[in-house]
GROMACS .gro file of C-alpha atoms in nm:
model
  123
    1HIS     CA    1   1.615   0.530  -0.992
    2VAL     CA    2   1.271   0.445  -0.825
    3GLN     CA    3   1.008   0.682  -0.728
    4LEU     CA    4   0.667   0.613  -0.573
    5VAL     CA    5   0.399   0.875  -0.572
    6GLU     CA    6   0.079   0.822  -0.393
    7SER     CA    7  -0.242   1.001  -0.435
    8GLY     CA    8  -0.608   0.965  -0.341
    9GLY     CA    9  -0.604   1.028   0.028
   10GLY     CA   10  -0.867   1.247   0.197
   11SER     CA   11  -1.127   1.270   0.460
   12VAL     CA   12  -1.440   1.053   0.468
   13GLU     CA   13  -1.724   0.953   0.715
   14THR     CA   14  -1.730   0.616   0.861
   15GLY     CA   15  -1.866   0.352   0.620
   16GLY     CA   16  -1.743   0.556   0.331
   17SER     CA   17  -1.481   0.462   0.064
   18LEU     CA   18  -1.151   0.596  -0.070
   19SER     CA   19  -0.932   0.471  -0.349
   20LEU     CA   20  -0.550   0.533  -0.329
   21SER     CA   21  -0.312   0.517  -0.624
   22CYS     CA   22   0.066   0.477  -0.639
   23ALA     CA   23   0.245   0.566  -0.961
   24ALA     CA   24   0.597   0.411  -0.987
   25SER     CA   25   0.872   0.518  -1.202
   26GLY     CA   26   1.183   0.313  -1.267
   27ASN     CA   27   1.256  -0.010  -1.458
   28ALA     CA   28   1.094  -0.368  -1.387
   29TYR     CA   29   0.805  -0.257  -1.185
   30SER     CA   30   0.616  -0.557  -1.289
   31ILE     CA   31   0.857  -0.808  -1.124
   32TYR     CA   32   0.857  -0.675  -0.774
   33CYS     CA   33   0.608  -0.736  -0.507
   34MET     CA   34   0.425  -0.410  -0.403
   35GLY     CA   35   0.244  -0.312  -0.103
   36TRP     CA   36   0.065  -0.068   0.112
   37PHE     CA   37   0.155   0.034   0.473
   38ARG     CA   38  -0.004   0.274   0.721
   39GLN     CA   39   0.106   0.450   1.022
   40ALA     CA   40  -0.120   0.626   1.280
   41PRO     CA   41   0.008   0.896   1.513
   42GLY     CA   42   0.206   0.727   1.800
   43LYS     CA   43   0.186   0.389   1.648
   44GLU     CA   44   0.438   0.166   1.452
   45ARG     CA   45   0.412   0.138   1.063
   46GLU     CA   46   0.203  -0.174   0.971
   47GLY     CA   47   0.161  -0.364   0.648
   48VAL     CA   48  -0.181  -0.337   0.517
   49ALA     CA   49  -0.179  -0.561   0.202
   50HIS     CA   50   0.078  -0.668  -0.058
   51ILE     CA   51   0.055  -0.802  -0.422
   52ASP     CA   52   0.311  -0.996  -0.604
   53SER     CA   53   0.412  -0.995  -0.962
   54ARG     CA   54   0.142  -1.261  -1.047
   55GLY     CA   55  -0.113  -1.093  -0.875
   56SER     CA   56  -0.159  -1.288  -0.567
   57THR     CA   57  -0.257  -1.088  -0.266
   58SER     CA   58  -0.225  -1.100   0.105
   59TYR     CA   59  -0.414  -0.867   0.362
   60ALA     CA   60  -0.370  -0.765   0.738
   61ASP     CA   61  -0.667  -0.913   0.930
   62SER     CA   62  -0.801  -0.580   1.029
   63VAL     CA   63  -0.878  -0.503   0.657
   64LYS     CA   64  -0.970  -0.818   0.514
   65GLY     CA   65  -1.299  -0.808   0.337
   66ARG     CA   66  -1.287  -0.431   0.322
   67PHE     CA   67  -0.977  -0.343   0.122
   68THR     CA   68  -0.859  -0.455  -0.229
   69ILE     CA   69  -0.513  -0.418  -0.350
   70SER     CA   70  -0.453  -0.435  -0.728
   71ARG     CA   71  -0.199  -0.324  -0.973
   72ASP     CA   72  -0.166  -0.234  -1.347
   73ASN     CA   73   0.177  -0.344  -1.474
   74ALA     CA   74   0.114  -0.168  -1.814
   75LYS     CA   75   0.077   0.160  -1.626
   76ASN     CA   76   0.334   0.101  -1.351
   77THR     CA   77   0.038   0.170  -1.095
   78LEU     CA   78  -0.058   0.024  -0.770
   79PHE     CA   79  -0.409   0.068  -0.629
   80LEU     CA   80  -0.580   0.032  -0.277
   81GLN     CA   81  -0.960   0.038  -0.286
   82MET     CA   82  -1.082   0.086   0.080
   83ASN     CA   83  -1.441   0.035   0.159
   84SER     CA   84  -1.655   0.045   0.497
   85LEU     CA   85  -1.395   0.272   0.638
   86LYS     CA   86  -1.364   0.273   1.015
   87PRO     CA   87  -1.208   0.569   1.241
   88GLU     CA   88  -0.934   0.311   1.320
   89ASP     CA   89  -0.817   0.309   0.957
   90THR     CA   90  -0.712   0.676   1.003
   91ALA     CA   91  -0.346   0.694   0.927
   92MET     CA   92  -0.091   0.796   0.682
   93TYR     CA   93  -0.081   0.541   0.399
   94TYR     CA   94   0.243   0.458   0.210
   95CYS     CA   95   0.317   0.267  -0.110
   96ALA     CA   96   0.607   0.031  -0.086
   97ARG     CA   97   0.832  -0.159  -0.327
   98ALA     CA   98   1.002  -0.492  -0.201
   99ALA     CA   99   1.381  -0.458  -0.147
  100TRP     CA  100   1.432  -0.770  -0.372
  101THR     CA  101   1.222  -0.949  -0.636
  102GLN     CA  102   1.198  -1.285  -0.443
  103ILE     CA  103   1.018  -1.129  -0.141
  104CYS     CA  104   0.715  -0.908  -0.058
  105PRO     CA  105   0.713  -0.601   0.163
  106ARG     CA  106   0.593  -0.721   0.489
  107ASP     CA  107   0.778  -0.491   0.719
  108ARG     CA  108   1.053  -0.225   0.718
  109SER     CA  109   1.329  -0.464   0.658
  110THR     CA  110   1.179  -0.600   0.344
  111VAL     CA  111   1.120  -0.262   0.170
  112GLY     CA  112   1.348  -0.111  -0.090
  113TYR     CA  113   1.141   0.201  -0.160
  114TRP     CA  114   0.882   0.406   0.007
  115GLY     CA  115   0.649   0.664  -0.119
  116GLN     CA  116   0.584   1.005   0.064
  117GLY     CA  117   0.269   0.895   0.211
  118THR     CA  118  -0.098   1.026   0.172
  119GLN     CA  119  -0.328   1.095   0.461
  120VAL     CA  120  -0.656   0.905   0.512
  121THR     CA  121  -0.892   1.055   0.791
  122VAL     CA  122  -1.214   0.871   0.873
  123SER     CA  123  -1.451   1.042   1.119
   0.00000   0.00000   0.00000
C-alpha cells in the first residue's frame, strides 16, 4: 500500500520561497518517477515538475528557473523548492507517483497515487 504525505505549504509574500516535502511509504519508491501537481480554485490540476528514478527532471514552462524538484531515495522523500514565488503560484500542491515504472506522472491518467495536498498561498 502506497501513501504520500505532503508537508511544507503555507503563506508567503511575492518573491518569497517555500519548500515542500512528500514522504512516501510502500515498496520500490526509488524505481518510480515522481512528480508535483497543483490546482488553483476553478482551474484544472496541472503538472508542475517530475523527476525520474535516475534524477532526470522536467518542469512546466511557468516554473522553469524558479522551482527545483529533487528526491532522496534513501529516505523515500520527494522535494520541491519554490523560489521567486508569484501570486499565480497560489494553489493546492499535490505529490504524485507514476502509475507504472516506465512512465512519469504528466497528467491524471499517468498518476497511480496522489497525496492529500498542501496549500501554498502567495500574496
